[in-house]
Amino acid sequence: MREKFLSFSLPLVGQEEIDEVIEALRSGWLTAGPRTRQFEQEFRAAFQTPGALALNSCTAGLHVALKVLNIGPGDEVITTPMTFAASVNVIEHVGARPVLVDVEPDTLNIQPDAVERAITPATKAIIAVHYAGHPVELKALRAIADEYRLHLIEDAAHAVGAEFEGVPIGCNSNLTAFSFYATKNLTTGEGGMLTGPQELLDKARIISLHGMNREAWSRYAAGGKWSYDIVEPGFKYNMTDLQAALGLQQLRRFSRMQERRQEIVAAYNAAFAPHAAFITPSTRDHVRNAWHLYVLRMRPSELTIDRNQVIEEMTARNIGTSVHFIPIHMHSYYRNRYGYHPDDFPVAHTAYRNMMSLPLSPSMSDQDVADVIEAVLDIRSQFARRRMAA
Ligand SMILES: *Cc1c(COP(=O)(O)O)cnc(C)c1O
């Protein structure tokens, strides 16, 4: 058994990131400035997005997206229970009503048919989450959005580098929010990027910086003017150049980091797929999975212990794990406000009860990967349900 605890998700930050942050500090420009603009341009070029707006989080991106689309009180937004609370909290922030629908059994992504059934005259938008880095069925959702004249917003917190039918996530006309939180595939510590059509991003840029009619940072550049106007009460959501410095260097190593994730996933799949006790994550043929998470599901009929006990056994073997996610409808705020029961979304609920996210990060060594596999297989052989011979 390993001696040192393996963190569930350690970011990979190298000397290049450290050097770039120090240069940013020495440059005298600490808040949103030239590095933030450069990061926007390079992100846009890397993932062929129509435009890019760097923000201080993905949550900010989703909030601003709802604001620029004028979604508010009286409106309904359809989304998934199998996500982090941020995707749904922002709907509450603008005063609209989140409408949850169940997920598909293989990918745990929102079910397009269930979306269509949930549409009412009050429905204004769909927030689709690319769960674990596996793209949603974008074509089917786009067709529904067009037919019912809804906005399609993508929560791409897990999906930097993912592709749908060969096209990068973010390379379309949907407002799409990426996350650069510490555990995400590309990190700036905290940070996010909103992509989409330039005219919507121009509005988003104003809303994300106090509702100021021009960029604050250019006020202090050579030839900048002191005057500005507040056109609406906006938010303080900008990225800083210190974060952008990290992001610029993370972009340079991004494809190598993604390759390492794929290698780890391949090793996990090879080790766990042969065992009836496990359901390994699957990837549909027409997508590229960004592999933000490796979510292993257990078949309760094959084990004598439940998921919570498996996690305890992993911890006892010095392996950090997590659960993605406690479905939205099981959190007290949403349960109390909308009267949900756990079984309202049976696919999400059952998956939740049997799932465990294993460590997955390009910072992991081959030994780390071997340790995780050994721990999981050891638990399986210790707690496999044995059947009587017929
Ligand atoms: C991490 C995450 C977010 C929030 O990202 P932040 O950058 O921390 O705001 C939103 N949605 C999902 C699905 C996430 O996993």
Coordinates of N, CA and C in Angstrom, one line a residue, residues 153-256:
I153 N -27.2 27.2 -24.0 CA -26.0 27.7 -23.3 C -25.3 26.4 -22.9
E154 N -23.9 26.4 -23.1 CA -23.1 25.2 -22.8 C -22.3 25.5 -21.5
D155 N -22.5 24.7 -20.5 CA -21.6 24.7 -19.4 C -20.4 23.7 -19.8
A156 N -19.3 24.3 -20.2 CA -18.2 23.5 -20.7 C -17.1 23.5 -19.6
A157 N -17.4 23.5 -18.3 CA -16.4 23.5 -17.3 C -15.5 22.3 -17.4
H158 N -16.1 21.2 -17.9 CA -15.3 20.0 -18.0 C -14.7 19.7 -19.4
A159 N -15.0 20.6 -20.3 CA -14.9 20.2 -21.7 C -13.9 21.0 -22.5
V160 N -12.9 21.6 -21.9 CA -11.8 22.3 -22.7 C -11.2 21.1 -23.5
G161 N -11.1 21.3 -24.8 CA -10.5 20.2 -25.6 C -11.4 19.1 -26.1
A162 N -12.6 19.1 -25.7 CA -13.6 18.1 -26.2 C -14.1 18.5 -27.5
E163 N -14.6 17.5 -28.3 CA -15.1 17.8 -29.6 C -16.4 17.0 -29.9
F164 N -17.3 17.6 -30.6 CA -18.5 17.0 -31.1 C -18.4 16.9 -32.6
E165 N -18.5 15.7 -33.1 CA -18.4 15.5 -34.6 C -17.2 16.2 -35.2
G166 N -16.1 16.1 -34.5 CA -14.8 16.7 -35.0 C -14.7 18.2 -34.8
V167 N -15.7 18.9 -34.2 CA -15.7 20.3 -34.0 C -15.4 20.6 -32.5
P168 N -14.5 21.5 -32.2 CA -14.2 21.7 -30.8 C -15.4 22.3 -30.1
I169 N -15.6 22.0 -28.8 CA -16.6 22.6 -28.0 C -16.3 24.1 -27.9
G170 N -17.2 24.9 -28.1 CA -17.0 26.4 -28.1 C -17.0 26.9 -29.5
C171 N -16.8 26.1 -30.5 CA -16.7 26.5 -31.9 C -18.1 26.5 -32.5
N172 N -19.0 27.3 -32.0 CA -20.4 27.4 -32.6 C -21.0 28.7 -32.0
S173 N -22.2 28.9 -32.3 CA -22.8 30.2 -31.9 C -23.5 30.2 -30.5
N174 N -23.3 29.1 -29.7 CA -23.8 29.1 -28.4 C -22.9 29.8 -27.4
L175 N -23.5 30.5 -26.5 CA -22.7 31.1 -25.4 C -22.2 29.8 -24.6
T176 N -20.9 29.8 -24.4 CA -20.3 28.6 -23.8 C -19.3 29.0 -22.7
A177 N -19.5 28.4 -21.5 CA -18.6 28.9 -20.3 C -17.7 27.7 -20.0
F178 N -16.4 28.1 -20.0 CA -15.3 27.1 -19.6 C -14.8 27.5 -18.2
S179 N -14.3 26.5 -17.4 CA -13.7 26.8 -16.1 C -12.2 26.5 -16.1
F180 N -11.5 27.4 -15.4 CA -10.1 27.2 -15.1 C -9.8 27.0 -13.6
Y181 N -10.8 26.5 -12.9 CA -10.7 26.3 -11.5 C -9.5 25.3 -11.3
A182 N -8.9 25.3 -10.1 CA -7.7 24.5 -9.8 C -7.7 23.1 -10.2
T183 N -8.9 22.4 -10.2 CA -8.9 21.0 -10.5 C -9.2 20.7 -12.0
K184 N -9.5 21.8 -12.7 CA -10.0 21.5 -14.1 C -8.8 21.2 -15.1
N185 N -9.1 20.8 -16.3 CA -8.1 20.3 -17.2 C -7.0 21.4 -17.5
L186 N -7.4 22.6 -17.5 CA -6.5 23.8 -17.8 C -6.8 24.8 -16.7
T187 N -5.8 25.1 -15.9 CA -6.1 26.0 -14.7 C -5.4 27.3 -14.7
T188 N -6.2 28.3 -14.1 CA -5.5 29.6 -13.8 C -5.7 29.8 -12.3
G189 N -5.9 28.7 -11.5 CA -6.2 28.8 -10.1 C -7.7 29.0 -9.9
E190 N -8.2 30.2 -10.3 CA -9.6 30.5 -10.5 C -9.7 31.2 -11.8
G191 N -10.7 30.9 -12.5 CA -10.9 31.6 -13.8 C -11.9 31.0 -14.7
G192 N -12.3 31.7 -15.8 CA -13.2 31.1 -16.7 C -13.1 31.9 -18.0
M193 N -13.7 31.3 -19.1 CA -13.8 31.9 -20.4 C -15.2 31.7 -20.9
L194 N -15.8 32.9 -21.4 CA -17.1 32.8 -22.0 C -16.8 33.0 -23.5
T195 N -17.3 32.0 -24.3 CA -17.1 32.1 -25.8 C -18.5 32.2 -26.4
G196 N -18.5 32.7 -27.7 CA -19.8 32.8 -28.4 C -19.7 34.0 -29.4
P197 N -20.8 34.4 -30.0 CA -20.8 35.4 -31.0 C -20.3 36.8 -30.4
Q198 N -19.5 37.5 -31.2 CA -18.8 38.7 -30.7 C -19.8 39.7 -30.2
E199 N -21.0 39.9 -30.8 CA -21.9 40.9 -30.4 C -22.4 40.6 -29.0
L200 N -22.6 39.4 -28.7 CA -23.1 39.0 -27.3 C -21.9 39.2 -26.3
L201 N -20.7 38.8 -26.8 CA -19.6 39.0 -25.8 C -19.3 40.4 -25.6
D202 N -19.5 41.3 -26.5 CA -19.3 42.8 -26.3 C -20.3 43.2 -25.2
K203 N -21.5 42.7 -25.2 CA -22.4 43.1 -24.1 C -22.0 42.4 -22.8
A204 N -21.5 41.2 -22.9 CA -21.1 40.4 -21.7 C -19.9 41.1 -21.1
R205 N -19.0 41.7 -21.9 CA -17.8 42.4 -21.4 C -18.2 43.6 -20.5
I206 N -19.2 44.3 -20.9 CA -19.7 45.5 -20.2 C -20.3 45.0 -18.9
I207 N -21.2 44.0 -19.0 CA -21.9 43.5 -17.7 C -20.9 42.9 -16.7
S208 N -19.8 42.3 -17.3 CA -18.9 41.7 -16.4 C -17.9 42.6 -15.7
L209 N -18.0 43.9 -16.1 CA -17.1 44.9 -15.5 C -17.9 46.2 -15.1
H210 N -18.7 46.0 -14.1 CA -19.5 47.1 -13.5 C -20.6 47.7 -14.4
G211 N -20.7 47.2 -15.6 CA -21.7 47.9 -16.5 C -21.0 49.1 -17.1
M212 N -19.7 49.1 -17.1 CA -19.0 50.3 -17.6 C -18.9 50.2 -19.1
N213 N -19.2 51.4 -19.8 CA -19.3 51.4 -21.2 C -18.0 51.2 -22.0
R214 N -16.9 51.3 -21.3 CA -15.6 50.9 -22.0 C -14.7 50.2 -21.0
E215 N -13.7 49.7 -21.5 CA -12.9 48.8 -20.6 C -12.1 49.6 -19.6
A216 N -12.2 49.2 -18.4 CA -11.5 50.0 -17.3 C -10.0 50.0 -17.6
W217 N -9.5 48.8 -18.0 CA -8.0 48.8 -18.1 C -7.4 49.8 -19.1
S218 N -8.2 50.1 -20.2 CA -7.6 51.0 -21.2 C -7.6 52.4 -20.7
R219 N -8.4 52.7 -19.6 CA -8.4 54.0 -19.0 C -7.0 54.4 -18.5
Y220 N -6.2 53.4 -18.1 CA -4.9 53.7 -17.5 C -3.8 53.4 -18.5
A221 N -4.1 53.0 -19.7 CA -3.1 52.8 -20.7 C -2.7 54.2 -21.3
A222 N -1.6 54.2 -22.1 CA -1.1 55.4 -22.7 C -2.2 56.0 -23.5
G223 N -2.6 57.2 -23.4 CA -3.6 57.9 -24.2 C -5.0 57.5 -23.7
G224 N -5.2 56.8 -22.6 CA -6.5 56.4 -22.1 C -7.2 57.6 -21.5
K225 N -8.5 57.6 -21.6 CA -9.3 58.8 -21.1 C -9.9 58.4 -19.8
W226 N -10.1 59.5 -19.0 CA -10.6 59.2 -17.6 C -12.1 59.0 -17.6
S227 N -12.8 59.4 -18.6 CA -14.2 59.4 -18.5 C -14.8 58.0 -18.8
Y228 N -15.9 57.7 -18.1 CA -16.6 56.4 -18.4 C -18.1 56.6 -18.0
D229 N -18.9 55.7 -18.4 CA -20.3 55.8 -18.1 C -20.8 54.4 -17.6
I230 N -21.7 54.4 -16.6 CA -22.3 53.1 -16.2 C -23.6 53.0 -16.9
V231 N -23.7 52.0 -17.8 CA -25.0 51.8 -18.5 C -25.9 50.9 -17.9
E232 N -25.4 50.0 -16.9 CA -26.3 49.2 -16.1 C -25.5 48.7 -14.9
P233 N -26.2 48.3 -13.8 CA -25.4 47.9 -12.7 C -24.8 46.5 -12.9
G234 N -23.5 46.5 -13.4 CA -22.9 45.2 -13.7 C -22.2 44.5 -12.6
F235 N -21.4 43.5 -12.9 CA -20.7 42.7 -11.9 C -19.2 43.0 -11.9
K236 N -18.5 42.4 -11.0 CA -17.0 42.5 -11.0 C -16.5 41.1 -11.3
Y237 N -16.4 40.8 -12.6 CA -16.1 39.4 -12.9 C -14.9 39.2 -13.8
N238 N -14.0 40.3 -13.9 CA -12.9 40.2 -14.8 C -11.8 39.2 -14.4
M239 N -11.1 38.7 -15.3 CA -9.9 37.9 -15.0 C -8.7 38.9 -14.7
T240 N -7.7 38.5 -14.1 CA -6.5 39.3 -13.9 C -5.3 38.8 -14.7
D241 N -4.3 39.7 -14.9 CA -3.2 39.3 -15.7 C -2.3 38.2 -15.0
L242 N -2.4 38.1 -13.7 CA -1.7 37.0 -13.0 C -2.3 35.7 -13.4
Q243 N -3.7 35.7 -13.4 CA -4.3 34.4 -13.8 C -4.0 34.1 -15.3
A244 N -4.1 35.2 -16.1 CA -3.9 35.0 -17.6 C -2.5 34.4 -17.8
A245 N -1.5 34.9 -17.0 CA -0.1 34.4 -17.2 C -0.1 32.9 -17.0
L246 N -0.8 32.4 -16.0 CA -0.9 31.0 -15.8 C -1.5 30.3 -17.0
G247 N -2.6 30.9 -17.4 CA -3.4 30.3 -18.5 C -2.6 30.2 -19.8
L248 N -1.8 31.2 -20.1 CA -1.0 31.2 -21.3 C -0.1 30.1 -21.4
Q249 N 0.5 29.8 -20.2 CA 1.5 28.7 -20.2 C 0.8 27.3 -20.1
Q250 N -0.4 27.3 -19.5 CA -1.2 26.0 -19.4 C -1.7 25.7 -20.9
L251 N -2.0 26.7 -21.7 CA -2.4 26.4 -23.0 C -1.3 25.8 -23.8
R252 N 0.0 26.2 -23.6 CA 1.1 25.7 -24.3 C 1.3 24.2 -24.0
R253 N 1.0 23.8 -22.8 CA 1.2 22.3 -22.4 C -0.1 21.5 -22.5
F254 N -1.2 22.2 -23.0 CA -2.5 21.6 -22.9 C -2.6 20.2 -23.7
S255 N -2.1 20.1 -24.9 CA -2.3 18.9 -25.6 C -1.5 17.8 -25.0
R256 N -0.3 18.1 -24.4 CA 0.5 17.0 -23.7 C -0.3 16.6 -22.4

